[in-house]
Coordinates of C-alpha atoms in Angstrom, one line a residue:
M1 CA 100.5 135.6 145.1
K2 CA 101.9 132.2 145.0
Y3 CA 100.1 129.4 143.1
W4 CA 99.0 127.7 146.4
E5 CA 97.6 131.0 147.8
I6 CA 95.7 131.6 144.5
Y7 CA 94.3 128.1 144.8
R8 CA 93.2 128.6 148.4
T9 CA 91.6 132.0 147.5
L10 CA 89.7 130.6 144.5
R11 CA 88.5 127.6 146.6
R12 CA 87.2 130.0 149.2
H13 CA 85.4 132.0 146.5
L14 CA 83.8 128.8 145.3
K15 CA 82.4 128.0 148.8
L16 CA 81.2 131.6 149.1
S17 CA 79.5 131.5 145.7
E18 CA 77.6 128.4 146.9
K19 CA 76.4 130.1 150.0
R20 CA 75.4 133.2 148.1
N21 CA 73.4 131.1 145.6
V22 CA 69.8 132.2 145.4
A23 CA 68.7 128.6 146.0
F24 CA 71.1 128.1 149.0
E25 CA 68.4 127.7 151.7
Q26 CA 66.4 125.3 149.6
N27 CA 69.5 123.4 148.7
R28 CA 70.6 123.1 152.3
T29 CA 67.2 121.5 153.2
A30 CA 67.2 119.2 150.2
K31 CA 70.8 118.2 150.9
Y32 CA 69.8 116.6 154.2
T33 CA 67.4 114.4 152.2
V34 CA 70.1 113.5 149.7
Y35 CA 72.4 112.7 152.6
I36 CA 69.9 110.3 154.1
L37 CA 69.4 108.7 150.7
S38 CA 73.2 108.5 150.4
G39 CA 73.3 106.8 153.7
F40 CA 71.0 104.0 152.3
V41 CA 73.3 103.8 149.3
L42 CA 76.4 103.3 151.5
I43 CA 74.6 100.6 153.5
Y44 CA 73.6 98.9 150.2
L45 CA 77.2 99.1 149.0
M46 CA 78.4 97.5 152.3
F47 CA 75.8 94.8 151.9
L48 CA 77.2 94.1 148.4
A49 CA 80.7 93.9 149.8
V50 CA 79.7 91.3 152.4
M51 CA 77.7 89.3 149.8
F52 CA 80.6 89.3 147.3
S53 CA 83.1 88.4 150.1
L54 CA 81.0 85.4 151.2
I55 CA 80.8 84.2 147.6
I56 CA 84.6 84.6 146.9
N57 CA 85.8 83.2 150.2
N58 CA 84.1 79.9 149.4
S59 CA 85.6 79.9 145.8
R60 CA 88.8 78.2 144.9
S61 CA 88.9 79.3 141.3
I62 CA 89.4 83.0 141.8
T63 CA 91.0 85.3 144.4
G64 CA 89.4 88.3 146.1
Y65 CA 91.5 90.9 144.2
E66 CA 90.9 89.1 140.9
F67 CA 87.1 89.2 141.3
M68 CA 86.9 92.9 142.2
Y69 CA 89.2 94.1 139.4
G70 CA 87.5 91.7 137.0
F71 CA 84.2 93.4 137.9
S72 CA 85.6 96.9 138.0
P73 CA 84.6 97.9 134.4
F74 CA 80.9 97.5 135.4
I75 CA 81.4 99.5 138.6
L76 CA 83.3 102.3 136.9
C77 CA 80.7 102.4 134.1
V78 CA 77.8 102.8 136.7
G79 CA 79.9 105.5 138.5
F80 CA 80.5 107.3 135.2
L81 CA 76.7 107.5 134.5
F82 CA 75.9 108.7 138.1
R83 CA 78.3 111.5 137.8
F84 CA 76.0 113.1 135.2
T85 CA 73.6 113.7 138.1
F86 CA 75.9 115.1 140.8
Q87 CA 78.9 116.6 139.0
Q88 CA 79.3 119.5 136.5
T89 CA 81.9 121.2 134.5
P90 CA 83.6 124.6 135.5
S91 CA 80.8 126.9 134.2
Q92 CA 81.1 130.5 135.4
L93 CA 84.4 129.7 137.1
M94 CA 86.7 131.7 134.9
K95 CA 84.5 134.6 133.9
P96 CA 85.2 136.8 137.0
Y97 CA 88.9 136.3 136.8
V98 CA 89.7 136.6 133.1
L99 CA 91.2 140.2 133.4
L100 CA 93.1 139.6 136.6
P101 CA 96.9 139.3 136.5
I102 CA 97.0 135.6 137.5
P103 CA 98.2 132.6 135.5
R104 CA 95.7 131.8 132.8
Y105 CA 95.1 128.2 133.7
T106 CA 94.9 128.7 137.4
C107 CA 91.0 128.8 137.5
V108 CA 90.7 125.6 135.5
D109 CA 93.4 123.9 137.6
T110 CA 91.5 124.8 140.7
F111 CA 88.4 123.1 139.5
L112 CA 90.2 120.0 138.2
I113 CA 92.2 119.6 141.4
R114 CA 89.0 120.0 143.4
Q115 CA 87.3 117.3 141.3
L116 CA 90.2 114.9 142.0
F117 CA 89.7 115.2 145.7
T118 CA 85.9 115.4 145.8
S119 CA 84.1 113.2 148.3
Y120 CA 82.2 111.5 145.5
N121 CA 85.5 109.7 144.5
L122 CA 85.5 108.0 147.9
L123 CA 81.9 106.7 147.7
G124 CA 83.0 103.4 146.2
F125 CA 85.2 102.7 149.2
A126 CA 82.0 101.9 151.1
M127 CA 82.2 98.6 149.1
F128 CA 85.9 98.4 148.4
A129 CA 87.1 98.7 152.0
P130 CA 84.8 96.1 153.7
Y131 CA 85.5 93.8 150.8
A132 CA 89.2 94.2 151.2
F133 CA 89.1 93.5 154.9
M134 CA 87.1 90.3 154.4
S135 CA 88.6 88.9 151.2
V136 CA 92.1 90.3 150.7
V137 CA 93.9 91.2 153.9
F138 CA 93.7 87.7 155.4
S139 CA 94.7 85.8 152.3
E140 CA 97.3 88.3 150.8
G141 CA 98.4 90.5 153.7
L142 CA 98.1 94.1 154.8
L143 CA 100.5 95.5 152.2
A144 CA 98.6 93.8 149.4
M145 CA 95.3 95.2 150.7
C146 CA 96.8 98.7 150.6
G147 CA 97.9 98.1 147.0
F148 CA 94.4 96.7 146.2
L149 CA 92.7 99.8 147.5
L150 CA 95.2 102.3 146.1
G151 CA 94.8 100.7 142.6
L152 CA 91.0 101.0 142.8
Y153 CA 91.3 104.7 143.9
L154 CA 93.5 105.5 140.9
L155 CA 90.9 103.9 138.6
V156 CA 88.2 106.1 140.2
L157 CA 90.4 109.2 139.6
I158 CA 90.8 108.2 135.9
N159 CA 87.0 107.8 135.7
S160 CA 86.6 111.3 137.2
Q161 CA 88.8 113.0 134.7
W162 CA 87.3 110.9 131.9
Y163 CA 83.8 112.1 132.9
L164 CA 84.8 115.7 132.8
L165 CA 86.3 115.3 129.3
V166 CA 83.1 113.5 128.0
R167 CA 80.8 116.0 129.7
S168 CA 82.7 118.9 128.0
I169 CA 82.6 117.5 124.5
L170 CA 78.9 116.6 124.8
M171 CA 78.2 120.2 125.5
I172 CA 79.7 121.0 122.1
H173 CA 77.5 118.6 120.2
M174 CA 75.4 115.5 121.0
A175 CA 77.2 113.6 118.2
W176 CA 80.2 113.3 120.5
W177 CA 78.4 110.5 122.3
I178 CA 80.1 108.3 119.8
V179 CA 83.4 108.7 121.7
P180 CA 82.3 107.2 125.1
I181 CA 80.3 104.5 123.3
A182 CA 83.4 103.6 121.3
V183 CA 85.6 103.7 124.4
Y184 CA 83.3 101.5 126.5
A185 CA 82.9 99.1 123.6
L186 CA 86.7 98.7 123.6
I187 CA 86.8 98.3 127.4
F188 CA 84.2 95.5 127.2
S189 CA 85.6 93.9 124.1
P190 CA 86.8 90.8 126.0
L191 CA 83.1 90.0 126.4
Y192 CA 83.0 89.2 122.7
T193 CA 85.9 86.6 122.9
E194 CA 86.0 83.2 124.4
Y195 CA 89.7 82.8 125.0
S196 CA 90.9 83.6 128.5
P197 CA 94.3 85.4 128.8
L198 CA 94.6 84.0 132.4
T199 CA 93.8 80.3 131.9
F200 CA 94.6 80.0 128.1
M201 CA 91.3 78.1 127.8
Q202 CA 87.9 78.7 126.2
E203 CA 85.5 80.4 128.6
S204 CA 82.3 82.4 128.5
G205 CA 82.6 86.1 127.5
F206 CA 82.0 87.3 131.1
D207 CA 84.7 85.0 132.5
T208 CA 87.1 86.2 129.8
L209 CA 86.4 89.8 130.7
C210 CA 87.1 89.1 134.4
D211 CA 90.3 87.2 133.6
F212 CA 91.5 90.1 131.4
Y213 CA 91.1 92.7 134.1
A214 CA 92.2 90.4 136.9
Q215 CA 95.7 90.7 135.6
M216 CA 95.6 94.4 136.3
G217 CA 94.3 93.6 139.8
E218 CA 97.3 91.4 140.4
G219 CA 99.7 94.2 139.3
F220 CA 98.1 96.8 141.6
T221 CA 97.7 94.5 144.6
F222 CA 101.4 93.3 144.6
W223 CA 102.8 96.8 143.8
H224 CA 104.1 96.2 140.3
P225 CA 105.5 99.7 139.5
Q226 CA 104.5 99.6 135.7
Y227 CA 100.8 99.5 136.6
Y228 CA 101.1 102.5 138.9
L229 CA 103.1 104.4 136.4
A230 CA 100.6 103.6 133.7
A231 CA 97.6 104.8 135.9
A232 CA 99.5 108.0 136.9
G233 CA 100.3 108.6 133.2
V234 CA 96.6 108.2 132.2
I235 CA 95.5 110.6 134.9
A236 CA 98.2 113.2 133.9
V237 CA 97.2 112.9 130.2
L238 CA 93.5 113.3 130.9
F239 CA 94.2 116.2 133.3
L240 CA 96.2 118.1 130.7
I241 CA 93.6 117.4 128.0
N242 CA 90.9 118.7 130.3
R243 CA 93.0 121.7 131.2
R244 CA 93.4 122.7 127.6
M245 CA 89.8 121.9 126.6
Q246 CA 88.1 123.7 129.4
Y247 CA 90.2 126.8 128.9
Y248 CA 89.6 126.8 125.1
L249 CA 85.9 126.2 125.4
I250 CA 85.3 128.9 128.0
W251 CA 87.3 131.5 126.1
Q252 CA 85.6 130.5 122.9
E253 CA 82.2 131.1 124.5
L254 CA 83.3 134.4 126.1
G255 CA 84.5 135.8 122.8
K256 CA 81.6 134.4 120.8
V257 CA 79.8 136.9 118.6
A258 CA 76.1 136.4 118.1
K259 CA 75.2 135.6 114.5
A260 CA 72.1 136.9 112.8
E261 CA 70.0 133.9 111.9
K262 CA 67.2 133.7 109.4
A263 CA 63.8 133.8 111.1
S264 CA 61.9 130.5 111.0
R265 CA 59.1 130.3 108.5
F266 CA 57.1 128.0 110.8
Q267 CA 54.3 130.1 112.2
F268 CA 52.2 127.2 113.8
S269 CA 49.0 129.0 112.7
S270 CA 47.0 125.9 113.7
L271 CA 47.6 126.8 117.3
S272 CA 46.2 130.3 117.0
K273 CA 42.6 129.0 117.3
F274 CA 43.3 128.1 121.0
G275 CA 43.7 131.8 121.8
E276 CA 46.2 132.8 124.5
T277 CA 46.9 129.1 125.4
G278 CA 47.8 128.5 121.7
E279 CA 50.3 131.5 121.9
Y280 CA 52.0 130.0 124.9
L281 CA 52.1 126.6 123.2
K282 CA 53.9 128.3 120.3
L283 CA 56.3 129.7 122.8
E284 CA 57.1 126.2 124.1
V285 CA 57.7 124.8 120.6
K286 CA 59.8 127.8 119.5
S287 CA 61.9 127.6 122.8
I288 CA 62.9 124.1 121.8
M289 CA 63.7 125.0 118.2
R290 CA 65.6 128.2 119.0
N291 CA 67.5 127.7 122.3
K292 CA 70.4 125.3 122.4
N293 CA 70.1 124.1 126.0
I294 CA 66.4 123.3 125.8
R295 CA 66.8 121.7 122.4
K296 CA 69.7 119.5 123.7
A297 CA 67.7 118.4 126.7
F298 CA 64.8 117.3 124.4
I299 CA 67.2 115.5 122.0
A300 CA 69.0 113.8 124.9
S301 CA 65.7 112.7 126.4
T302 CA 64.6 111.2 123.1
I303 CA 67.9 109.3 122.6
L304 CA 67.7 107.9 126.1
V305 CA 64.1 106.6 125.5
I306 CA 65.2 105.0 122.3
I307 CA 68.2 103.3 123.9
F308 CA 66.2 101.9 126.9
S309 CA 63.3 100.8 124.6
L310 CA 65.7 98.8 122.5
L311 CA 67.5 97.4 125.5
L312 CA 64.2 96.3 127.1
S313 CA 62.9 94.9 123.8
F314 CA 65.9 92.9 122.4
T315 CA 68.2 92.1 125.4
D316 CA 67.9 90.4 128.8
I317 CA 69.8 93.1 130.6
Y318 CA 66.7 94.4 132.4
A319 CA 64.8 91.1 132.5
S320 CA 63.7 91.4 136.1
E321 CA 60.3 92.7 136.9
F322 CA 61.6 95.6 139.1
M323 CA 64.1 96.8 136.4
N324 CA 61.4 96.5 133.7
D325 CA 59.0 98.7 135.7
F326 CA 61.7 101.2 136.6
W327 CA 63.0 101.8 133.1
C328 CA 59.5 102.0 131.7
I329 CA 58.7 104.7 134.3
Y330 CA 62.0 106.4 133.6
C331 CA 61.2 106.6 129.8
F332 CA 58.0 108.4 130.5
S333 CA 59.4 110.6 133.2
I334 CA 62.6 111.7 131.5
Y335 CA 61.0 114.6 129.6
G336 CA 59.5 116.0 132.8
S337 CA 62.8 115.4 134.7
M338 CA 64.9 117.4 132.2
M339 CA 62.4 120.2 131.5
L340 CA 59.6 120.4 134.1
S341 CA 62.0 120.1 137.1
K342 CA 63.5 123.4 135.8
V343 CA 60.1 125.0 135.2
M344 CA 60.3 128.8 135.1
C345 CA 64.1 128.7 135.2
Y346 CA 64.4 129.3 131.5
E347 CA 61.6 131.9 131.6
G348 CA 63.7 133.7 134.2
N349 CA 65.5 135.3 131.3
Y350 CA 62.4 137.3 130.4
I351 CA 60.2 136.9 133.6
E352 CA 59.3 140.7 133.7
C353 CA 57.5 140.3 130.3
L354 CA 55.4 137.5 131.7
M355 CA 54.3 139.6 134.7
V356 CA 52.8 142.4 132.6
N357 CA 49.2 141.0 132.4
K358 CA 47.1 139.3 135.1
E359 CA 47.2 135.5 135.1
N360 CA 49.9 135.4 132.3
I361 CA 51.8 133.0 134.5
Y362 CA 48.8 130.7 135.0
L363 CA 48.2 130.5 131.3
L364 CA 51.9 129.7 130.8
L365 CA 51.8 126.9 133.4
R366 CA 48.6 125.5 131.9
S367 CA 50.2 125.6 128.4
K368 CA 53.3 123.9 129.7
Y369 CA 51.2 121.2 131.2
Y370 CA 49.3 120.6 127.9
F371 CA 52.6 120.6 126.0
A372 CA 54.3 118.2 128.4
T373 CA 51.3 115.8 128.3
I374 CA 51.3 115.8 124.5
M375 CA 55.0 115.1 124.6
L376 CA 54.3 111.8 126.3
I377 CA 53.2 110.5 122.9
F378 CA 56.9 110.3 121.9
P379 CA 57.9 107.8 124.6
F380 CA 54.7 105.8 124.1
I381 CA 55.5 105.4 120.4
L382 CA 59.2 104.8 121.0
M383 CA 58.3 102.1 123.6
L384 CA 56.0 100.2 121.1
P385 CA 58.8 97.6 120.4
T386 CA 58.5 96.4 124.0
I387 CA 54.8 95.6 123.2
F388 CA 55.7 93.7 120.0
T389 CA 58.3 91.7 121.8
D390 CA 55.9 90.9 124.8
V391 CA 58.2 92.7 127.3
C392 CA 55.4 95.2 128.2
S393 CA 51.7 95.1 127.8
P394 CA 49.7 98.0 126.2
L395 CA 47.8 98.5 129.5
Q396 CA 51.2 98.8 131.4
L397 CA 52.5 101.5 129.1
L398 CA 49.1 103.4 129.0
S399 CA 48.9 103.3 132.8
Y400 CA 52.5 104.5 133.3
A401 CA 51.9 107.4 130.7
V402 CA 48.6 108.5 132.4
F403 CA 50.1 108.2 135.9
T404 CA 53.1 110.3 134.8
A405 CA 50.8 113.0 133.2
G406 CA 48.8 113.1 136.4
V407 CA 50.8 112.4 139.5
S408 CA 54.4 112.9 138.4
Y409 CA 53.8 116.1 136.5
A410 CA 51.8 117.5 139.5
V411 CA 55.0 116.9 141.5
F412 CA 57.3 118.4 138.9
F413 CA 55.1 121.6 138.6
Q414 CA 55.6 122.2 142.4
M415 CA 59.1 123.4 141.4
A416 CA 57.5 126.4 139.8
V417 CA 56.9 127.8 143.3
I418 CA 60.5 127.5 144.6
N419 CA 62.6 127.8 141.4
R420 CA 64.1 131.2 141.3
Q421 CA 67.4 130.7 139.6
T422 CA 67.6 131.6 135.9
M423 CA 69.0 129.0 133.6
P424 CA 70.9 130.2 130.5
L425 CA 69.1 129.5 127.2
N426 CA 72.3 129.1 125.1
T427 CA 75.5 129.5 127.0
K428 CA 76.9 126.3 128.5
F429 CA 80.2 126.9 130.2
I430 CA 79.8 130.4 131.6
G431 CA 76.1 130.6 132.4
K432 CA 75.4 131.6 136.0
G433 CA 72.5 129.2 136.4
S434 CA 74.5 126.2 135.2
M435 CA 77.1 126.1 138.0
E436 CA 75.6 124.8 141.2
N437 CA 73.6 121.7 141.6
N438 CA 70.0 122.3 142.6
W439 CA 69.5 119.6 145.3
V440 CA 65.7 120.2 145.4
Q441 CA 65.4 119.3 141.8
I442 CA 67.4 116.1 142.4
V443 CA 65.1 115.1 145.3
V444 CA 62.0 115.8 143.1
Q445 CA 63.5 113.8 140.2
L446 CA 64.2 110.8 142.5
F447 CA 60.7 111.0 143.9
A448 CA 59.2 111.0 140.4
F449 CA 61.3 108.0 139.3
F450 CA 60.9 105.8 142.4
F451 CA 57.5 106.6 143.9
P452 CA 55.6 104.9 141.0
I453 CA 57.7 101.8 141.5
F454 CA 57.0 101.6 145.2
F455 CA 53.3 102.4 144.6
I456 CA 52.8 99.6 142.1
R457 CA 54.7 97.2 144.4
I458 CA 52.4 98.0 147.3
I459 CA 49.3 97.6 145.1
Q460 CA 50.5 94.2 143.8
V461 CA 50.8 93.0 147.4
F462 CA 47.0 93.1 147.6
F463 CA 45.9 92.8 144.0
E464 CA 47.2 91.2 140.8
K465 CA 49.3 93.1 138.3
T466 CA 46.5 94.0 135.9
T467 CA 44.4 95.5 138.8
G468 CA 47.4 97.5 139.8
Y469 CA 47.7 99.0 136.4
F470 CA 44.0 100.0 136.4
V471 CA 44.5 101.7 139.8
M472 CA 47.4 103.7 138.5
L473 CA 45.3 104.6 135.4
A474 CA 42.4 105.8 137.6
I475 CA 44.6 107.9 139.9
G476 CA 46.3 109.4 136.9
I477 CA 43.0 110.3 135.3
I478 CA 41.8 112.0 138.5
F479 CA 44.9 114.2 138.6
I480 CA 44.6 115.0 134.9
A481 CA 40.9 115.9 135.3
T482 CA 41.7 118.2 138.2
H483 CA 44.8 119.8 136.7
Q484 CA 43.3 123.3 136.7
L485 CA 42.7 123.1 140.4
W486 CA 46.3 122.2 141.4
L487 CA 47.8 124.5 138.7
K488 CA 45.8 127.4 140.2
N489 CA 47.0 126.5 143.6
I490 CA 50.6 126.6 142.3
Y491 CA 49.9 129.9 140.6
R492 CA 48.6 131.5 143.8
R493 CA 51.6 130.3 145.8
M494 CA 53.9 131.7 143.1
M495 CA 52.2 135.1 143.3
L496 CA 52.8 135.1 147.1
R497 CA 56.5 134.7 146.4
R498 CA 56.7 136.7 143.2
Y499 CA 59.0 139.5 144.5
E500 CA 61.3 137.0 146.1
N501 CA 61.4 134.9 143.0
L502 CA 61.9 138.0 140.7
E503 CA 64.9 139.1 142.8
G504 CA 66.4 135.6 142.4
F505 CA 65.8 135.5 138.7
R506 CA 67.4 138.9 138.2
A507 CA 70.4 138.1 140.5
S508 CA 71.2 134.8 138.7
R509 CA 70.6 136.1 135.2
D510 CA 73.6 136.4 132.8
S511 CA 74.7 140.1 132.6

């Protein structure tokens, strides 16, 4: 087979694997919801394009292409963070083909090429294209507008390859976060200076940043070849690095030999007095301590809470009331988002053992709820600096914590009924359950993050802010007090689907 035929065959296999995914029907339904939400995002981006154009068209100090390229570091940074939700690395892609007589890098090349031409890379054009028609084509010409858009597209492709590289090294160890932090600190370094390279005058840090990257915009817009060669070179270098790294990491995991580890001495005997519930609480704690993927999710959640707590406390980045509420809710919901949205997925590795005795699953769900509620102590403590700096009030944090433990967790636990795809406990690159996005989980996570914000906004229309917090507190307490009722309802619905779910867990489990 020729290279192009192999690429087409592997691409067809990828599409078939998505259709054969045990969560395909659920994903197809949830995708429609995501598409609707994406439509609102597109409309919002178009609105931003019109707003920016109206501002720039009335300005005589900066041109249209200079503004957009000066603002591009912020756009690319936001796009980089959003990719963590919708894009993944080539897990499970190479495993079925390792013994076939095909070029060794073909599978990785297929994935990387697919990522270069994914529709996500075109999302930004909902803002770039209208902006170009309104602020570039009439002042600079059609050819300049094409150069303007092509340059932005090359930057998006660089961002795509950069994301894949960062996502891969983060799977090795969380300490690699130092790499993207250092790179973005370098990219935004003009913010720390007050000397503009464009006007040769002292300006504010933001103006200096815009002037610095505006020069790049001029090069792309007016087709200066050195800028296109540099962008193509960066894409090629990142592509080759990703190619080598993905191949090395996947083979390393395929050939990994399990090492015998010394058993932990921590017995958690204090939990034994709670009977069977205590035993399942021990299981939750030991799952975090012994399994890499669960442990990394917990560590990542804690790091994110610390970062946003410090940003809220000591900077003005999220000074608006909406952003303040959103990030506070986010800090309390992040643990549930990373762990409870995948409830029963990790247990799919040993689900048969949990089905031995009657109501084992119910006891497990109840223990998970208690454990997740206790875990809310961590974000509450980590968010205390926001109280000391008068950014948040104690009542606000308490109401958000209780509302999360009641309403948000009740939503997250509904996933126990429909989750039937096993998630790997330790493998990262070749685990079956780590390949496809679960769109239902994404919809549930978005609901858990944004519903409390809309709820508090509606309450504040009729009442003052303090009253709104008390209402959220009361609703959260009601859901907490009735947790056994809705957990039993979830358990009964799970039992009605138990054979279907068992089949899914077994089919998606690593062999």
